[in-house]
Amino acid sequence: MSFPITRHRRLRGSAGIRGMVRETVLNVLDFIQPIFVTYGTGVKNEISSMPGVYHFSLDTLKEEVDEIASLGIPAVLLFGIPETKDAIGSSGFAEDGIVQEATRLIKQWYPELLVVADTCLCEFTDHGHCGMVHTHIVDGVVHGDVINDASLELLTRTAVSQAKAGADIIAPSNMMDGFVQAIRAGLDANGFEHVPIMSYSVKYASAFYGPFREAAGSAPQFGNRKTYQMDPANLREAIRETESDVLEGADMLMVKPALAYLDVIRTIREQFDLPLVAYNVSGEYSMVKAAAMQGWIDEQAVVLEMLTGMKRAGADIIITYFSKDAARWLRG
Ligand code: PBG
């Protein structure tokens, strides 16, 4: 008994035909490469849980940015590790803050390379929370409540200082209530009406941020982020969060993390028309790296399959620590 060749098989029969009918194509223009900048000189320290990702001081940063620009990656996302931290995260909005300095340098070196600034205070506060907190001690255990509105004021100052330094896109990741509206108003009042907001509209309270918190030194010193980040079990809430960001003036939306949330990406894509960003977070990077270093998986194939999956789910843009690798692999 023989079976006729099906249409499916005819369309998969050669690489040429497969390429022609491919529905999702990755492009270097889809990627944003995160960079960690820190104080000091001559620093290029690998983050132990994120092999291939480094902390750079301002004098070693150029080499990294040269590479990113030469690969044709259109944008970088800056995270800062400051020299000093305090209760309000003042190094986050200082004119000579590390992110502001790095932004000025990058825009000087590569005016066309887009600088996306992460607007959050957790890397700059001594308690590691994303805004201001009010603490109290019960039975020797520190408890804290985020003070929402006072935090908004500081976050707005941070966004304005980042825009002043030359940031092309403001990406608030703090998840305070009303942050998009507050930051939009602050930017507009200071002459930055043209600077778009890429809102971390759907940000889950995720264990996948573990390596990042080591990298950024931003683990909360007490409590957790569950009062301001979302419960991983919720999808309808993601729609409500996004809706309010859209009404408050977000120009681009984001779902974070990506891998365990592809259904959320698909849902947001279907319900909203704004450009959608997927954040392929640190834990997703580290898992792949660890398995690849053991020789258990084919790194290139796995990474490209994951990134394709995020785009197929509905992402227009992907923030990924694999940007440089993927750009190289796509070049062939
Ligand atoms: C800051 C911020 C975090 C990430 C991006 N911005 C950490 C957090 O919310 O704890 C995580 C990124 C990653 O894991 O790659 N709020």
mmCIF file of N, CA and C and ligand atoms in Angstrom, residues 79 118 120 122 130 173 203 208-209 212-213 225 229 256 279 281-282 321, ligand 1:
data_model
loop_
_atom_site.group_PDB
_atom_site.id
_atom_site.type_symbol
_atom_site.label_atom_id
_atom_site.label_comp_id
_atom_site.label_asym_id
_atom_site.label_seq_id
_atom_site.Cartn_x
_atom_site.Cartn_y
_atom_site.Cartn_z
ATOM 1 N N PHE A 79 21.105 49.047 31.745
ATOM 2 C CA PHE A 79 20.895 48.881 33.188
ATOM 3 C C PHE A 79 22.137 49.403 33.894
ATOM 4 N N ASP A 118 16.011 51.730 31.003
ATOM 5 C CA ASP A 118 15.129 51.045 31.948
ATOM 6 C C ASP A 118 14.847 52.023 33.093
ATOM 7 N N CYS A 120 13.602 52.391 36.483
ATOM 8 C CA CYS A 120 13.251 51.666 37.696
ATOM 9 C C CYS A 120 14.236 52.086 38.763
ATOM 10 N N CYS A 122 15.116 49.890 41.447
ATOM 11 C CA CYS A 122 15.597 48.763 42.258
ATOM 12 C C CYS A 122 17.114 48.589 42.234
ATOM 13 N N CYS A 130 11.499 48.645 43.832
ATOM 14 C CA CYS A 130 11.446 49.441 42.609
ATOM 15 C C CYS A 130 10.975 50.871 42.851
ATOM 16 N N SER A 173 9.982 49.885 34.118
ATOM 17 C CA SER A 173 9.760 48.484 34.495
ATOM 18 C C SER A 173 9.306 48.363 35.940
ATOM 19 N N LYS A 203 4.089 42.497 33.492
ATOM 20 C CA LYS A 203 5.319 42.003 34.115
ATOM 21 C C LYS A 203 4.953 41.115 35.295
ATOM 22 N N PHE A 208 12.162 33.687 37.050
ATOM 23 C CA PHE A 208 13.104 33.764 35.927
ATOM 24 C C PHE A 208 13.985 35.017 35.967
ATOM 25 N N TYR A 209 13.723 35.951 36.887
ATOM 26 C CA TYR A 209 14.584 37.142 36.996
ATOM 27 C C TYR A 209 15.787 36.902 37.897
ATOM 28 N N PHE A 212 19.319 37.985 36.779
ATOM 29 C CA PHE A 212 19.374 39.444 36.606
ATOM 30 C C PHE A 212 19.594 40.137 37.946
ATOM 31 N N ARG A 213 18.931 39.640 38.962
ATOM 32 C CA ARG A 213 19.051 40.310 40.259
ATOM 33 C C ARG A 213 20.459 40.168 40.805
ATOM 34 N N ARG A 225 8.356 41.148 45.315
ATOM 35 C CA ARG A 225 7.712 42.126 44.442
ATOM 36 C C ARG A 225 6.264 41.761 44.125
ATOM 37 N N GLN A 229 4.176 43.261 41.131
ATOM 38 C CA GLN A 229 4.267 42.499 39.890
ATOM 39 C C GLN A 229 3.132 41.467 39.864
ATOM 40 N N LYS A 256 6.610 40.168 29.840
ATOM 41 C CA LYS A 256 7.854 39.731 30.456
ATOM 42 C C LYS A 256 7.556 38.819 31.640
ATOM 43 N N TYR A 279 10.177 40.168 26.400
ATOM 44 C CA TYR A 279 11.461 40.199 27.106
ATOM 45 C C TYR A 279 11.884 38.778 27.448
ATOM 46 N N VAL A 281 14.011 36.883 29.306
ATOM 47 C CA VAL A 281 14.714 37.352 30.511
ATOM 48 C C VAL A 281 15.926 36.502 30.900
ATOM 49 N N SER A 282 16.604 36.961 31.940
ATOM 50 C CA SER A 282 17.879 36.377 32.355
ATOM 51 C C SER A 282 17.808 34.874 32.629
ATOM 52 N N TYR A 321 19.362 38.694 25.674
ATOM 53 C CA TYR A 321 20.808 38.658 25.896
ATOM 54 C C TYR A 321 21.497 37.873 24.779
HETATM 55 C C1 PBG B 1 13.939 46.025 37.148
HETATM 56 C C2 PBG B 1 14.051 44.955 36.150
HETATM 57 C C3 PBG B 1 14.148 43.568 36.370
HETATM 58 C C4 PBG B 1 14.354 43.001 35.109
HETATM 59 C C5 PBG B 1 14.352 44.026 34.184
HETATM 60 N N1 PBG B 1 14.133 45.223 34.840
HETATM 61 C C6 PBG B 1 14.192 42.767 37.592
HETATM 62 C C7 PBG B 1 13.053 42.624 38.500
HETATM 63 O O1 PBG B 1 11.940 43.077 38.272
HETATM 64 O O2 PBG B 1 13.322 42.042 39.538
HETATM 65 C C8 PBG B 1 14.586 41.550 34.850
HETATM 66 C C9 PBG B 1 15.288 41.240 33.593
HETATM 67 C C10 PBG B 1 15.816 39.862 33.469
HETATM 68 O O3 PBG B 1 15.590 38.966 34.297
HETATM 69 O O4 PBG B 1 16.514 39.645 32.471
HETATM 70 N N2 PBG B 1 12.760 46.128 37.806
#
